[in-house]
Short mmCIF file of C-alpha atoms in Angstrom, two decimals:
data_model
loop_
_atom_site.label_atom_id
_atom_site.label_comp_id
_atom_site.label_asym_id
_atom_site.label_seq_id
_atom_site.Cartn_x
_atom_site.Cartn_y
_atom_site.Cartn_z
CA MET A 50 27.08 101.03 81.66
CA ASP A 51 23.72 100.61 80.28
CA GLN A 52 20.49 100.99 82.37
CA ILE A 53 20.05 97.14 82.68
CA ALA A 54 23.42 96.96 84.36
CA LEU A 55 22.78 99.74 86.61
CA MET A 56 19.30 98.48 87.49
CA SER A 57 20.77 94.97 88.59
CA ILE A 58 23.38 96.70 90.79
CA ARG A 59 20.60 97.77 92.85
CA PHE A 60 19.20 94.32 93.60
CA LEU A 61 22.24 92.22 93.67
CA PRO A 62 25.69 92.68 95.31
CA PHE A 63 28.43 93.48 92.68
CA THR A 64 30.44 90.38 93.56
CA THR A 65 27.74 87.96 92.43
CA TYR A 66 27.92 88.88 88.79
CA ALA A 67 31.47 90.84 88.66
CA ARG A 68 32.83 87.79 86.40
CA GLU A 69 29.74 88.12 83.98
CA LEU A 70 30.01 91.64 83.68
CA GLU A 71 33.76 91.39 82.55
CA ASP A 72 32.57 88.91 79.78
CA ILE A 73 29.79 91.31 78.65
CA LYS A 74 32.36 93.97 78.37
CA THR A 75 34.68 92.01 76.02
CA THR A 76 31.81 90.40 73.83
CA THR A 77 30.62 91.73 70.71
CA LYS A 78 26.95 92.17 69.95
CA GLN A 79 27.19 89.29 67.35
CA GLU A 80 28.86 86.91 69.76
CA PHE A 81 26.29 87.78 72.48
CA ILE A 82 23.31 86.93 70.13
CA ALA A 83 24.88 83.75 68.96
CA SER A 84 25.28 82.72 72.50
CA LEU A 85 21.66 83.32 73.49
CA ARG A 86 20.50 81.38 70.46
CA ARG A 87 22.52 78.51 71.47
CA THR A 88 21.26 78.43 75.01
CA SER A 89 17.69 79.29 74.28
CA SER A 90 15.37 76.04 74.49
CA GLY A 91 13.92 77.05 71.17
CA ILE A 92 10.26 76.33 72.40
CA PHE A 93 9.40 79.97 71.99
CA ARG A 94 10.64 80.01 68.49
CA GLY A 95 8.69 77.00 67.28
CA ALA A 96 11.61 74.79 67.15
CA SER A 97 12.07 71.24 68.61
CA ILE A 98 14.76 69.82 70.59
CA TYR A 99 15.96 68.02 67.31
CA ARG A 100 18.06 69.89 64.83
CA GLY A 101 16.31 70.51 61.44
CA VAL A 102 12.65 70.12 63.04
CA THR A 103 10.66 73.30 63.28
CA ARG A 104 6.82 73.89 63.78
CA HIS A 105 5.37 75.21 60.45
CA HIS A 106 3.93 78.60 60.97
CA GLN A 107 0.64 77.94 59.31
CA GLN A 108 -0.19 74.40 59.58
CA GLY A 109 0.96 73.96 63.15
CA ARG A 110 2.46 70.67 62.07
CA TRP A 111 6.17 69.68 62.51
CA GLN A 112 8.25 70.27 59.52
CA ALA A 113 11.70 68.38 58.95
CA ARG A 114 14.57 69.71 56.79
CA ILE A 115 18.16 68.71 56.06
CA GLY A 116 20.50 71.44 54.80
CA PRO A 117 22.28 73.01 53.26
CA VAL A 118 22.76 70.12 50.70
CA ALA A 119 24.20 70.32 47.14
CA GLY A 120 23.65 73.94 45.76
CA ASN A 121 23.27 75.28 49.28
CA LYS A 122 19.45 74.43 49.53
CA ASP A 123 17.70 72.60 52.19
CA LEU A 124 16.48 69.08 51.67
CA TYR A 125 12.61 69.24 52.81
CA LEU A 126 11.44 65.94 54.30
CA GLY A 127 7.90 66.92 54.70
CA THR A 128 5.57 67.90 57.81
CA PHE A 129 4.35 65.44 60.49
CA SER A 130 1.69 65.58 63.13
CA GLY A 131 3.85 64.49 65.80
CA ALA A 132 5.77 61.66 67.66
#
């Protein structure tokens, strides 16, 4: 077991998270990361609740894209100030 799992044993009874611990043991690193990304709110990554809409890192405006389209490139729709 890793240190995080061992630390959590001290604070919570084992029966509280036994099922989750079994799931973690059978999950690959890639599956675990994909699961975190799917369940993440995205707010901390500059993403909106809408698919294809993100916060532009320099301008701070919302940027919309559709992709991949023909040739595996994203179709850029532009930047917008807000709703």
